[in-house]
Amino acid sequence: EAGVVQSPRYKIIEKKQPVAFWCNPISGHNTLYWYRQNLGQGPELLIRYENEEAVDDSQLPKDRFSAERLKGVDSTLKIQPAELGDSAVYLCASSLGPGANVLTFGAGSRLTVL
Amino acid sequence: GQSLEQPSEVTAVEGAIVQINCTYQTSGFYGLSWYQQHDGGAPTFLSYNGLDGLEETGRFSSFLSRSDSYGYLLLQELQMKDSASYFCAVRDNTGANNLFFGTGTRLTVIP
């Protein structure tokens, strides 16, 4: 079975440009997370979905970040416009439920903003 | 809120044993998890401690003391492939129930 699939793996853009990341979670995993990981740091939660509902987006910078999870499966994270400080790895993870102890992460999308 | 403290770097010799400590402060507590991440790779789940004591999974063991807000990951018979970053994480039980990660410990295994 395929794990959590993310694309693109790498993206380089100029500041003020838009960028989007896509995530396909493990089949049957109702809970989906987007994390951001800066170099040398641990992952930081941006948003959590239960099926198609965003149940915790308190850490998402809503002025420039948006996310959606249509039909409760795939999810897209968008940044518009990107800033230099957005350079990071954006990790998607999924789990069976909100209280699950095991999160399965994708390999991430590494964003570089020039 | 939550805070987690781990050593930033640890170096150990192949075949040896290494312990990575984690102390935490959280307004609610619902278990301590450990994840491994190789450079450029995905964090992968290693272990979970919900109760005090030692959990063993092959060469890896994890320990929790809730009274001390402390846990550790023990890696035995170190192999070169164990060189990676290791993150402890806590799940708060204040309602958000999210997983909060520490800053990670970079383990380097040398021959």
Short mmCIF file of C-alpha atoms in Angstrom, two decimals:
data_model
loop_
_atom_site.label_atom_id
_atom_site.label_comp_id
_atom_site.label_asym_id
_atom_site.label_seq_id
_atom_site.Cartn_x
_atom_site.Cartn_y
_atom_site.Cartn_z
CA GLU A 1 0.00 0.00 0.00
CA ALA A 2 1.27 3.44 -0.89
CA GLY A 3 2.07 5.73 1.97
CA VAL A 4 1.26 9.41 2.16
CA VAL A 5 2.05 10.93 -1.20
CA GLN A 6 3.05 14.55 -1.60
CA SER A 7 3.94 16.68 -4.57
CA PRO A 8 5.95 18.46 -5.64
CA ARG A 9 9.00 17.29 -3.74
CA TYR A 10 10.83 20.50 -4.44
CA LYS A 11 9.68 23.95 -5.45
CA ILE A 12 11.68 27.13 -5.99
CA ILE A 13 9.79 30.36 -6.50
CA GLU A 14 10.34 34.09 -6.35
CA LYS A 15 8.82 35.94 -3.42
CA LYS A 16 5.27 37.18 -3.95
CA GLN A 17 4.53 34.24 -6.25
CA PRO A 18 1.86 31.68 -5.37
CA VAL A 19 2.60 28.03 -4.65
CA ALA A 20 0.48 24.97 -3.96
CA PHE A 21 1.23 21.61 -2.41
CA TRP A 22 -0.81 18.48 -2.80
CA CYS A 23 -1.24 15.53 -0.47
CA ASN A 24 -2.86 12.13 -0.86
CA PRO A 25 -3.21 10.44 2.53
CA ILE A 26 -3.34 6.74 3.30
CA SER A 27 -6.62 5.22 2.24
CA GLY A 28 -9.06 5.12 5.13
CA HIS A 29 -7.25 7.73 7.20
CA ASN A 30 -9.85 10.30 8.14
CA THR A 31 -7.48 12.71 9.86
CA LEU A 32 -5.06 14.75 7.78
CA TYR A 33 -2.45 17.18 9.02
CA TRP A 34 -0.24 19.80 7.41
CA TYR A 35 2.96 20.56 9.27
CA ARG A 36 5.75 22.99 8.49
CA GLN A 37 9.32 22.09 9.35
CA ASN A 38 12.06 24.69 9.36
CA LEU A 39 15.67 23.61 9.08
CA GLY A 40 16.89 22.03 12.30
CA GLN A 41 13.49 22.22 13.95
CA GLY A 42 10.63 19.87 14.64
CA PRO A 43 7.43 19.83 12.63
CA GLU A 44 4.90 22.53 13.57
CA LEU A 45 1.21 21.96 13.00
CA LEU A 46 -0.50 24.28 10.55
CA ILE A 47 -3.91 22.67 10.17
CA ARG A 48 -5.75 19.47 10.97
CA TYR A 49 -8.69 18.00 9.09
CA GLU A 50 -11.24 15.48 10.22
CA ASN A 51 -12.65 14.23 6.93
CA GLU A 52 -13.35 17.43 4.99
CA GLU A 53 -13.66 19.69 8.03
CA ALA A 54 -10.76 21.83 9.25
CA VAL A 55 -11.06 21.28 12.99
CA ASP A 56 -7.91 23.15 14.02
CA ASP A 57 -6.41 25.89 11.89
CA SER A 58 -5.30 28.11 14.74
CA GLN A 59 -1.65 28.03 13.61
CA LEU A 60 -2.35 28.69 9.94
CA PRO A 61 -1.34 32.22 8.82
CA LYS A 62 -4.66 32.92 7.20
CA ASP A 63 -3.61 36.12 5.49
CA ARG A 64 -1.56 34.16 2.98
CA PHE A 65 -2.14 30.47 3.62
CA SER A 66 -5.19 28.47 2.69
CA ALA A 67 -6.00 24.79 2.62
CA GLU A 68 -8.77 22.55 1.46
CA ARG A 69 -9.65 18.91 1.61
CA LEU A 70 -12.33 18.25 -0.90
CA LYS A 71 -14.36 15.07 -0.42
CA GLY A 72 -12.32 14.28 2.66
CA VAL A 73 -9.46 12.64 0.80
CA ASP A 74 -6.79 14.67 -1.01
CA SER A 75 -5.72 18.01 0.36
CA THR A 76 -4.07 21.11 -1.04
CA LEU A 77 -2.12 23.74 0.87
CA LYS A 78 -1.65 27.09 -0.87
CA ILE A 79 0.51 30.09 -0.13
CA GLN A 80 -0.23 33.37 -1.86
CA PRO A 81 1.86 35.44 -1.93
CA ALA A 82 4.95 33.62 -0.71
CA GLU A 83 7.48 35.40 1.50
CA LEU A 84 11.13 34.63 2.12
CA GLY A 85 10.28 33.28 5.57
CA ASP A 86 8.03 30.64 4.07
CA SER A 87 11.03 28.62 2.94
CA ALA A 88 10.62 25.30 4.73
CA VAL A 89 9.54 21.71 4.25
CA TYR A 90 5.78 21.26 4.22
CA LEU A 91 4.83 17.86 5.57
CA CYS A 92 1.51 16.15 5.19
CA ALA A 93 0.53 13.38 7.59
CA SER A 94 -2.51 11.22 8.13
CA SER A 95 -3.89 9.01 10.86
CA LEU A 96 -6.90 6.79 11.46
CA GLY A 97 -8.44 9.28 13.81
CA PRO A 98 -7.75 12.40 15.87
CA GLY A 99 -6.57 10.48 18.89
CA ALA A 100 -4.38 8.03 17.01
CA ASN A 101 -0.91 7.67 18.38
CA VAL A 102 0.66 6.98 15.02
CA LEU A 103 0.93 9.62 12.36
CA THR A 104 2.18 8.58 8.94
CA PHE A 105 4.07 11.35 7.22
CA GLY A 106 4.79 11.99 3.60
CA ALA A 107 8.29 12.84 2.43
CA GLY A 108 7.40 16.52 2.30
CA SER A 109 7.56 19.37 -0.16
CA ARG A 110 10.65 21.51 0.18
CA LEU A 111 9.91 25.14 -0.66
CA THR A 112 12.60 27.69 -1.38
CA VAL A 113 11.51 31.30 -1.76
CA LEU A 114 14.06 33.59 -3.43
CA GLY B 1 0.99 25.51 25.89
CA GLN B 2 3.64 22.90 25.48
CA SER B 3 7.43 22.84 25.52
CA LEU B 4 9.80 19.97 24.96
CA GLU B 5 13.53 19.88 25.60
CA GLN B 6 15.95 17.50 23.93
CA PRO B 7 19.70 17.65 23.38
CA SER B 8 20.40 19.10 19.97
CA GLU B 9 23.16 16.66 19.03
CA VAL B 10 24.48 13.30 20.17
CA THR B 11 27.39 11.30 18.76
CA ALA B 12 27.92 7.61 19.50
CA VAL B 13 30.02 4.73 18.24
CA GLU B 14 28.64 1.91 16.12
CA GLY B 15 27.60 -1.00 18.31
CA ALA B 16 27.21 1.15 21.40
CA ILE B 17 24.13 2.23 23.33
CA VAL B 18 22.79 5.79 23.33
CA GLN B 19 20.05 7.45 25.33
CA ILE B 20 18.18 10.53 24.09
CA ASN B 21 16.35 12.40 26.83
CA CYS B 22 13.21 14.46 26.59
CA THR B 23 11.63 16.64 29.24
CA TYR B 24 8.28 18.20 28.66
CA GLN B 25 5.91 20.81 29.99
CA THR B 26 2.34 20.69 28.87
CA SER B 27 -0.98 21.91 30.14
CA GLY B 28 -2.37 18.46 29.52
CA PHE B 29 -0.65 15.19 28.86
CA TYR B 30 -1.72 12.17 26.90
CA GLY B 31 1.43 10.28 26.11
CA LEU B 32 4.93 10.68 24.73
CA SER B 33 5.87 9.58 21.23
CA TRP B 34 9.15 9.25 19.38
CA TYR B 35 9.75 9.75 15.68
CA GLN B 36 12.84 9.19 13.55
CA GLN B 37 13.69 11.31 10.54
CA HIS B 38 16.55 10.72 8.13
CA ASP B 39 17.85 13.70 6.18
CA GLY B 40 15.39 14.56 3.44
CA GLY B 41 12.98 11.90 4.60
CA ALA B 42 9.66 11.63 6.33
CA PRO B 43 9.36 11.43 10.09
CA THR B 44 8.48 7.85 10.98
CA PHE B 45 6.87 6.62 14.17
CA LEU B 46 9.08 4.67 16.55
CA SER B 47 7.25 4.29 19.85
CA TYR B 48 4.59 5.57 22.20
CA ASN B 49 4.40 5.62 25.99
CA GLY B 50 1.03 6.34 27.55
CA LEU B 51 1.90 4.97 30.96
CA ASP B 52 5.02 5.00 33.11
CA GLY B 53 7.63 2.43 32.31
CA LEU B 54 9.63 0.94 29.51
CA GLU B 55 8.40 -0.07 26.07
CA GLU B 56 10.71 -2.21 23.97
CA THR B 57 10.66 -2.66 20.22
CA GLY B 58 13.67 -4.52 18.94
CA ARG B 59 16.80 -2.47 19.39
CA PHE B 60 14.79 0.57 20.46
CA SER B 61 13.23 1.16 23.87
CA SER B 62 11.36 4.14 25.23
CA PHE B 63 10.76 5.12 28.83
CA LEU B 64 8.32 7.48 30.49
CA SER B 65 8.04 8.93 33.97
CA ARG B 66 4.95 11.11 34.18
CA SER B 67 5.77 12.32 37.69
CA ASP B 68 9.07 13.68 36.40
CA SER B 69 7.69 14.87 33.04
CA TYR B 70 10.55 12.97 31.51
CA GLY B 71 11.16 10.30 28.96
CA TYR B 72 13.97 8.84 26.93
CA LEU B 73 14.64 6.83 23.84
CA LEU B 74 17.27 4.12 24.14
CA LEU B 75 18.97 2.78 21.05
CA GLN B 76 21.06 -0.37 21.44
CA GLU B 77 23.57 -2.02 19.13
CA LEU B 78 23.86 1.17 17.15
CA GLN B 79 24.14 0.88 13.41
CA MET B 80 25.28 3.48 10.90
CA LYS B 81 21.74 3.65 9.53
CA ASP B 82 20.56 4.94 12.92
CA SER B 83 22.16 8.29 12.11
CA ALA B 84 19.11 10.53 11.93
CA SER B 85 17.13 13.10 13.88
CA TYR B 86 14.93 11.88 16.69
CA PHE B 87 11.91 13.85 17.89
CA CYS B 88 9.89 13.42 21.01
CA ALA B 89 6.30 14.57 20.79
CA VAL B 90 3.41 15.03 23.19
CA ARG B 91 -0.28 14.97 22.53
CA ASP B 92 -2.14 17.44 24.65
CA ASN B 93 -5.54 16.52 26.00
CA THR B 94 -6.87 20.03 26.31
CA GLY B 95 -9.27 19.65 23.44
CA ALA B 96 -7.13 20.29 20.40
CA ASN B 97 -5.55 16.88 20.90
CA ASN B 98 -2.73 17.74 18.54
CA LEU B 99 0.76 16.26 18.40
CA PHE B 100 3.42 18.77 19.40
CA PHE B 101 7.03 18.01 18.45
CA GLY B 102 10.29 18.89 20.12
CA THR B 103 13.17 20.45 18.21
CA GLY B 104 14.86 17.10 17.72
CA THR B 105 18.14 15.42 18.52
CA ARG B 106 20.54 14.77 15.69
CA LEU B 107 22.27 11.44 16.26
CA THR B 108 25.51 10.73 14.46
CA VAL B 109 26.83 7.19 14.59
CA ILE B 110 30.54 6.91 13.91
CA PRO B 111 32.54 3.77 13.04
#
